[in-house]
Coordinates of C-alpha atoms in Angstrom, one line a residue:
X1 CA -0.1 0.1 0.1
X2 CA 2.6 2.9 1.2
X3 CA 4.4 2.1 -2.4
X4 CA 1.3 2.9 -4.5
X5 CA 1.2 6.5 -2.5
X6 CA 5.1 6.8 -2.6
X7 CA 4.8 6.0 -6.7
X8 CA 1.5 8.3 -7.1
X9 CA 3.0 11.2 -5.0
X10 CA 6.1 11.1 -7.2
X11 CA 4.9 10.8 -10.4
X12 CA 4.7 14.7 -12.3
X13 CA 3.0 14.9 -15.4
X14 CA 1.1 17.9 -14.6
X15 CA 3.5 20.3 -16.1
X16 CA 3.5 22.7 -19.3
X17 CA 6.9 22.2 -21.1
X18 CA 5.7 25.2 -23.8
X19 CA 4.8 27.9 -21.0
X20 CA 8.0 26.8 -19.2
X21 CA 10.1 27.3 -22.3
X22 CA 8.3 30.5 -23.3
X23 CA 8.9 32.5 -20.0
X24 CA 12.8 31.2 -20.3
X25 CA 13.0 32.6 -23.5
X26 CA 11.1 35.5 -22.7
X27 CA 13.3 36.4 -20.4
X28 CA 16.3 36.1 -22.7
X29 CA 14.5 38.4 -25.0
X30 CA 13.5 41.5 -22.7
X31 CA 15.0 42.4 -19.5
X32 CA 11.2 43.6 -18.4
X33 CA 10.5 40.0 -19.1
X34 CA 13.3 38.9 -16.6
X35 CA 11.8 41.5 -14.2
X36 CA 8.1 40.4 -14.3
X37 CA 8.8 36.3 -14.3
X38 CA 11.5 36.9 -11.1
X39 CA 8.7 38.4 -9.4
X40 CA 5.8 36.3 -10.3
X41 CA 7.5 32.6 -10.2
X42 CA 10.2 31.0 -7.6
X43 CA 12.8 28.4 -8.9
X44 CA 10.6 25.2 -7.4
X45 CA 8.0 26.2 -9.9
X46 CA 9.3 24.8 -13.1
X47 CA 8.8 20.9 -13.2
X48 CA 11.1 20.3 -15.9
X49 CA 14.5 19.9 -14.0
X50 CA 16.8 21.7 -16.7
X51 CA 14.3 24.7 -16.6
X52 CA 14.5 25.3 -12.6
X53 CA 18.6 25.3 -13.6
X54 CA 18.3 28.0 -16.5
X55 CA 15.5 30.2 -14.0
X56 CA 17.7 29.9 -11.0
X57 CA 20.8 31.0 -13.3
X58 CA 18.7 34.0 -15.0
X59 CA 17.8 34.8 -11.5
X60 CA 21.5 35.3 -10.5
X61 CA 22.5 37.0 -13.2
X62 CA 19.6 39.6 -12.7
X63 CA 20.5 39.7 -9.2
X64 CA 24.3 41.2 -10.0
X65 CA 22.9 42.8 -12.9
X66 CA 24.8 41.0 -15.8
X67 CA 23.4 41.0 -19.2
X68 CA 21.1 38.1 -19.7
X69 CA 21.8 36.4 -22.9
X70 CA 22.9 32.6 -24.3
X71 CA 26.4 33.3 -24.0
X72 CA 26.7 34.6 -20.1
X73 CA 24.1 32.3 -19.3
X74 CA 26.2 29.7 -20.5
X75 CA 29.4 30.9 -18.9
X76 CA 26.8 30.9 -15.4
X77 CA 25.7 27.6 -16.2
X78 CA 29.6 26.5 -16.4
X79 CA 30.5 28.1 -13.6
X80 CA 27.3 25.9 -11.7
X81 CA 28.5 22.9 -12.7
X82 CA 25.2 22.5 -14.9
X83 CA 25.5 23.2 -18.6
X84 CA 25.9 19.8 -19.7
X85 CA 23.1 18.5 -17.6
X86 CA 20.7 20.8 -19.4
X87 CA 22.3 19.8 -22.9
X88 CA 24.9 22.7 -23.7
X89 CA 24.3 25.7 -25.6
X90 CA 22.2 24.4 -28.1
X91 CA 19.5 24.1 -25.5
X92 CA 19.9 27.7 -25.0
X93 CA 19.1 28.9 -28.4
X94 CA 16.8 26.5 -28.7
X95 CA 15.0 28.4 -25.7
X96 CA 15.7 31.8 -26.8
X97 CA 14.7 30.7 -30.5
X98 CA 11.3 29.1 -29.8
X99 CA 9.7 32.8 -28.6
X100 CA 9.5 35.2 -31.2
X101 CA 7.8 37.6 -28.4
X102 CA 7.8 38.7 -24.9
X103 CA 4.5 39.7 -25.3
X104 CA 2.8 36.1 -23.9
X105 CA 4.9 35.8 -20.9
X106 CA 2.4 37.0 -18.5
X107 CA -0.1 34.4 -19.6
X108 CA 2.6 31.6 -19.5
X109 CA 3.5 32.6 -15.8
X110 CA 0.0 32.3 -15.3
X111 CA -0.1 29.2 -16.4
X112 CA 3.2 27.8 -14.7
X113 CA 1.8 29.1 -11.4
X114 CA -1.4 27.7 -11.4
X115 CA 0.1 24.4 -12.2
X116 CA 2.4 24.4 -9.7
X117 CA 0.4 25.4 -7.2
X118 CA -1.8 22.1 -8.1
X119 CA 0.9 20.0 -7.9
X120 CA 1.4 21.4 -4.6
X121 CA -2.2 20.7 -2.9
X122 CA -2.5 17.4 -4.7
X123 CA 1.0 15.9 -3.3
X124 CA -1.0 17.2 -0.2
X125 CA -3.9 15.6 -0.5
X126 CA -1.5 12.1 -1.0
X127 CA 0.0 13.1 2.3
X128 CA -3.5 13.7 4.1
X129 CA -4.5 10.5 2.3
X130 CA -1.9 8.2 3.1
X131 CA -3.0 9.0 6.8
X132 CA -6.4 8.7 5.9
X133 CA -5.8 5.2 4.7
X134 CA -5.9 3.6 8.1
X135 CA -9.5 3.9 8.3
X136 CA -11.1 3.7 5.1
X137 CA -13.1 1.1 5.2
X138 CA -12.8 -0.8 1.7
X139 CA -9.6 -1.1 -1.0
X140 CA -12.7 0.0 -3.1
X141 CA -13.0 3.1 -1.7
X142 CA -9.2 3.6 -1.3
X143 CA -9.1 3.1 -5.4
X144 CA -11.3 5.9 -5.9
X145 CA -9.7 8.4 -4.0
X146 CA -6.2 7.2 -5.9
X147 CA -8.5 7.8 -9.4
X148 CA -9.6 10.8 -8.1
X149 CA -6.2 12.5 -7.4
X150 CA -4.8 10.2 -10.5
X151 CA -7.0 12.2 -12.6
X152 CA -6.1 15.3 -11.2
X153 CA -2.3 14.5 -11.7
X154 CA -2.8 14.0 -15.5
X155 CA -3.4 17.8 -16.4
X156 CA -6.8 18.6 -16.0
X157 CA -7.1 22.2 -16.9
X158 CA -10.8 22.4 -15.8
X159 CA -9.8 21.4 -12.4
X160 CA -11.4 23.9 -9.8
X161 CA -8.9 24.3 -7.5
X162 CA -11.9 25.5 -4.8
X163 CA -13.0 22.0 -5.3
X164 CA -9.5 20.1 -4.8
X165 CA -9.3 22.3 -1.3
X166 CA -12.4 21.2 -0.1
X167 CA -11.5 18.0 -0.7
X168 CA -8.5 18.4 1.1
X169 CA -10.4 19.6 3.9
X170 CA -12.6 16.5 4.0
X171 CA -9.7 14.6 4.0
X172 CA -7.8 16.7 6.9
X173 CA -11.2 16.5 9.0
X174 CA -10.8 12.5 8.9
X175 CA -6.8 12.4 9.9
X176 CA -7.9 14.8 12.5
X177 CA -10.4 12.0 13.8
X178 CA -7.4 9.3 13.4
X179 CA -5.0 11.7 15.3
X180 CA -8.1 11.8 18.4
X181 CA -8.2 8.3 17.9
X182 CA -4.9 7.1 18.5
X183 CA -2.6 6.8 21.6
X184 CA 0.6 8.6 22.9
X185 CA 3.1 9.7 19.9
X186 CA 6.8 9.8 20.2
X187 CA 7.1 13.0 18.6
X188 CA 9.5 11.5 15.5
X189 CA 7.7 11.7 12.9
X190 CA 8.7 9.1 10.6
X191 CA 7.6 6.5 14.0
X192 CA 4.8 8.3 15.0
X193 CA 3.4 7.0 11.5
X194 CA 3.6 3.7 12.5
X195 CA 3.1 3.5 15.6
X196 CA 1.4 5.2 18.8
X197 CA 0.5 3.5 22.6
X198 CA -2.4 3.3 24.5
X199 CA -4.0 2.1 27.8
X200 CA -4.1 -1.7 28.1
X201 CA -1.0 -2.1 25.0
X202 CA 2.7 -3.2 26.2
X203 CA 5.5 -1.6 24.2
X204 CA 9.0 -3.5 24.6
X205 CA 11.9 -2.0 23.4
X206 CA 15.2 -4.7 23.6
X207 CA 18.9 -4.4 22.2
X208 CA 22.4 -4.8 23.1
X209 CA 24.4 -3.7 26.7
X210 CA 24.7 0.2 25.7
X211 CA 22.6 0.4 23.1
X212 CA 20.0 3.3 24.4
X213 CA 17.4 1.3 25.5
X214 CA 16.9 3.1 28.6
X215 CA 17.3 6.7 26.8
X216 CA 14.8 6.3 24.1
X217 CA 12.1 5.2 26.8
X218 CA 12.9 8.2 28.9
X219 CA 12.7 9.7 25.9
X220 CA 9.3 8.8 25.9
X221 CA 8.4 9.1 29.3
X222 CA 9.8 13.0 29.0
X223 CA 7.3 14.3 26.6
X224 CA 4.3 12.4 27.9
X225 CA 4.7 13.4 31.7
X226 CA 4.4 16.4 30.9
X227 CA 0.3 15.4 30.4
X228 CA 0.2 12.2 32.1
X229 CA 0.9 10.5 35.0
X230 CA 3.5 7.8 35.1
X231 CA 6.0 5.3 37.1
X232 CA 8.9 4.2 36.5
X233 CA 10.8 1.1 37.6
X234 CA 14.8 0.6 36.7
X235 CA 16.1 -2.2 38.3
X236 CA 19.5 -1.7 37.0
X237 CA 20.2 2.3 37.6
X238 CA 20.0 4.6 40.6
X239 CA 16.7 6.5 40.5
X240 CA 19.4 9.9 39.7
X241 CA 20.4 8.5 36.8
X242 CA 17.1 8.1 35.5
X243 CA 16.2 11.1 36.0
X244 CA 19.0 13.0 34.9
X245 CA 18.1 11.0 31.6
X246 CA 14.3 12.4 31.6
X247 CA 15.6 15.9 32.1
X248 CA 18.1 15.9 29.6
X249 CA 15.6 15.4 27.0
X250 CA 14.3 18.8 27.8
X251 CA 15.9 21.3 30.0
X252 CA 13.5 23.8 29.5
X253 CA 10.3 22.1 30.0
X254 CA 9.0 21.1 33.4
X255 CA 7.3 18.3 34.0
X256 CA 4.4 19.0 36.4
X257 CA 5.0 18.2 39.9
X258 CA 3.6 14.2 41.1
X259 CA 3.2 13.6 37.3
X260 CA 6.2 11.4 37.1
X261 CA 7.4 8.8 40.1
X262 CA 11.1 6.8 39.4
X263 CA 11.0 3.6 42.8
X264 CA 13.6 4.6 45.0
X265 CA 13.3 0.6 45.6
X266 CA 11.3 -1.5 42.7
X267 CA 9.7 -4.3 44.2
X268 CA 9.9 -7.9 43.5
X269 CA 8.2 -9.6 40.5
X270 CA 5.5 -10.6 42.8
X271 CA 5.0 -7.3 44.6
X272 CA 4.9 -4.8 41.2
X273 CA 0.9 -5.4 40.4
X274 CA -0.1 -4.6 43.9
X275 CA 2.2 -1.6 44.1
X276 CA 0.9 -0.5 40.8
X277 CA -2.7 -0.8 41.4
X278 CA -2.0 1.0 44.8
X279 CA -0.2 3.8 42.6
X280 CA -3.0 4.1 40.5
X281 CA -5.4 4.0 43.2
X282 CA -4.0 6.9 45.3
X283 CA -2.3 9.7 42.8
X284 CA -3.8 8.3 39.3
X285 CA -1.6 6.4 36.8
X286 CA -1.2 6.8 32.9
X287 CA 1.5 4.0 32.6
X288 CA 5.0 2.4 33.7
X289 CA 8.1 1.4 32.8
X290 CA 9.8 -1.7 33.7
X291 CA 13.8 -1.6 33.2
X292 CA 14.7 -4.5 32.2
X293 CA 12.4 -7.1 32.5
X294 CA 15.7 -10.0 33.1
X295 CA 16.7 -8.4 36.2
X296 CA 13.6 -8.0 38.0
X297 CA 14.4 -10.3 41.4
X298 CA 11.5 -13.1 42.5
X299 CA 10.6 -13.9 45.9
X300 CA 9.7 -17.5 44.6
X301 CA 12.6 -19.8 44.2
X302 CA 11.4 -21.6 41.2
X303 CA 11.0 -18.3 39.3
X304 CA 14.4 -16.5 40.9
X305 CA 16.6 -20.2 39.5
X306 CA 14.8 -20.1 36.3
X307 CA 15.4 -16.9 34.0
X308 CA 12.4 -18.5 31.3
X309 CA 10.3 -18.8 34.2
X310 CA 10.7 -15.5 35.4
X311 CA 9.8 -13.9 32.3
X312 CA 6.8 -15.9 31.8
X313 CA 5.2 -15.0 34.5
X314 CA 6.4 -11.2 34.5
X315 CA 5.1 -10.8 31.1
X316 CA 1.8 -12.5 31.3
X317 CA 1.4 -10.3 34.6
X318 CA 2.5 -7.0 33.2
X319 CA -0.2 -7.9 30.4
X320 CA -3.0 -8.5 32.8
X321 CA -2.1 -5.7 34.6
X322 CA -2.1 -3.4 31.5
X323 CA -5.3 -4.8 30.4
X324 CA -7.5 -5.0 34.0
X325 CA -5.9 -1.3 35.5
X326 CA -6.3 0.7 31.5
X327 CA -2.6 1.7 31.3
X328 CA 0.0 1.2 29.3
X329 CA 3.4 -0.5 29.9
X330 CA 7.0 0.2 28.8
X331 CA 9.8 -2.6 28.8
X332 CA 13.0 -2.8 28.8
X333 CA 14.3 -6.2 27.4
X334 CA 18.6 -7.3 27.1
X335 CA 19.4 -8.9 23.8
X336 CA 21.1 -12.2 24.1
X337 CA 24.3 -11.6 22.5
X338 CA 26.6 -14.5 20.8
X339 CA 30.8 -14.3 19.5
X340 CA 29.3 -16.0 16.5
X341 CA 26.9 -13.3 15.5
X342 CA 27.4 -11.9 12.3
X343 CA 27.6 -8.3 11.6
X344 CA 23.9 -8.4 9.8
X345 CA 22.9 -9.9 12.8
X346 CA 24.1 -7.1 15.4
X347 CA 22.6 -4.4 13.1
X348 CA 19.2 -6.1 12.7
X349 CA 19.0 -8.3 16.0
X350 CA 15.6 -10.5 15.6
X351 CA 13.2 -11.2 18.1
X352 CA 15.0 -14.5 18.9
X353 CA 17.9 -12.4 20.1
X354 CA 15.7 -11.1 22.8
X355 CA 16.0 -13.3 26.7
X356 CA 12.8 -15.1 26.9
X357 CA 11.3 -13.5 23.3
X358 CA 8.2 -16.2 23.1
X359 CA 6.4 -14.6 25.6
X360 CA 7.4 -11.6 24.8
X361 CA 6.8 -11.8 21.7
X362 CA 2.8 -13.0 22.9
X363 CA 2.1 -10.2 25.0
X364 CA 4.0 -7.1 23.7
X365 CA 1.8 -4.8 21.5
X366 CA 4.8 -3.2 20.0
X367 CA 8.7 -4.4 19.9
X368 CA 11.0 -2.3 19.2
X369 CA 14.8 -2.5 18.5
X370 CA 17.5 -0.2 19.1
X371 CA 21.2 -0.8 17.7
X372 CA 24.3 1.8 17.7
X373 CA 25.6 1.2 14.3
X374 CA 29.0 2.3 15.4
X375 CA 29.5 -0.1 17.9
X376 CA 28.7 -2.8 15.0
X377 CA 31.9 -1.3 13.0
X378 CA 30.0 0.5 10.2
X379 CA 31.3 3.8 10.0
X380 CA 28.5 5.8 8.0
X381 CA 25.1 5.0 6.7
X382 CA 24.1 7.1 3.8
X383 CA 27.2 9.3 4.0
X384 CA 26.2 10.1 7.7
X385 CA 28.6 9.2 10.6
X386 CA 27.5 6.9 12.4
X387 CA 28.3 8.4 15.9
X388 CA 25.4 10.2 16.3
X389 CA 23.1 7.7 14.6
X390 CA 20.5 5.4 16.6
X391 CA 18.8 2.9 14.7
X392 CA 15.5 1.9 15.7
X393 CA 13.3 -1.3 13.9
X394 CA 9.8 -1.5 14.9
X395 CA 9.4 -5.4 15.0
X396 CA 5.9 -5.8 16.1
X397 CA 3.3 -3.6 15.4
X398 CA -0.3 -5.2 16.3
X399 CA -3.3 -3.4 16.3
X400 CA -2.0 -0.3 14.9
X401 CA -4.4 2.3 13.2
X402 CA -1.6 3.3 10.6
X403 CA 1.0 1.5 8.9
X404 CA 1.2 -2.3 8.1
X405 CA 0.8 -4.7 11.0
X406 CA 3.3 -7.0 9.4
X407 CA 5.6 -4.8 8.1
X408 CA 9.0 -4.3 9.5
X409 CA 10.3 -0.8 9.5
X410 CA 14.0 1.4 10.4
X411 CA 13.9 4.7 11.4
X412 CA 16.9 6.3 12.4
X413 CA 17.1 8.5 15.2
X414 CA 20.0 11.0 14.8
X415 CA 21.3 12.7 18.5
X416 CA 23.9 14.8 20.1
X417 CA 25.5 13.0 22.9
X418 CA 27.0 14.5 26.1
X419 CA 29.2 11.4 27.4
X420 CA 26.6 9.1 28.0
X421 CA 23.3 11.2 27.8
X422 CA 21.5 11.7 25.0
X423 CA 20.5 15.5 25.1
X424 CA 18.5 16.1 22.2
X425 CA 17.3 14.2 18.9
X426 CA 17.0 15.4 15.2
X427 CA 15.4 14.0 12.1
X428 CA 18.3 12.6 10.1
X429 CA 17.8 14.8 7.3
X430 CA 18.5 17.9 10.2
X431 CA 22.0 15.7 11.2
X432 CA 24.2 18.6 9.8
X433 CA 22.5 21.3 11.4
X434 CA 22.0 19.4 14.6
X435 CA 26.3 18.8 14.9
X436 CA 26.9 22.3 13.9
X437 CA 24.4 23.7 16.8
X438 CA 25.8 21.1 19.0
X439 CA 29.0 21.5 18.5
X440 CA 28.8 25.3 18.8
X441 CA 27.2 25.0 22.3
X442 CA 29.8 22.3 23.4
X443 CA 32.6 24.9 22.1
X444 CA 31.2 28.2 23.1

């Protein structure tokens, strides 16, 4: 389904070649036409890549007061390294020779601006429809939406912009309803396209030692505790360390008093459910974090001596607790690691790599894995240094309102670290600016 949207959205056959070349040719013939075009159009309004490059170069020449003709334009494009890409001087002379007069430039500008506006609007419609698909009742209904937008893409000159805007408003209203139905979102856009956490559900995060499992879970908690009451049971780290991780997510946004409770002495497994119920009755409680499941102590000898039995009992107890008390639960789990593991297995650990994986898989609604690629010997991912990348994979996504439950997804979160604490997070495409800002603060 996702591929259908991506292919449809990226198809760009809604343009007018003659109008685009007419404007560029007029700009080469008449200075007045150049002023009019630069005032009315932007580079991205041109669909054809070569035309965008030519318009950008013409704008640059006009800005510095240079003469605009095929020769000076070719020099500018050669300086930009794009002359050969567009077809060289023959392409420029063909543009200049195809326009007998510059008188029609305003008509051509109107065509380009209208089609550009429609392309952006229809692209936005596809984005909205992508969100709405999760509640569309049938494949047939979805096909009707797709057919309507497909007809628009094919360049219907009688396309009514008002109708399109009204259609977008209807879809947006449906999208708002979806957002209202959805549970807690992480604030990571790509991750939120596929998962949300609701009462009665268990979210498990697993990974190798030091793969930022706890840091990621505390990142979620720091956001959610601003509006919900949350309890954290960390069986490995001191409360001050946990509090520091939460504070580090956003040092300037205060969590209301009483919304976050970090247990100083987390109870044994058999007493955990009773304590959670007591807290909910006394203070109210939306969710809890258990970190990490394999380290919970047990009073019963058979559980204390058998890790598989411990995890089986823990997962069943926590699942029943979440459903009975209508709360969400985040569980942090440790990954098994073998010396024979290949780099591929380390970069994409399977669910079976979790200790007690069988019971965890059955009880969890959502399962995420975390990997620090640099720890696996990978120095760059898509030309981005991995020292600041956390790879998060959606391994399971049951009962989701958006996305595909059976589809595994990888999301890369880019972070800046201060020793062992992640101080900020960015989408991957903002990596360079984010690192620059961080380095400036650190050096300043």
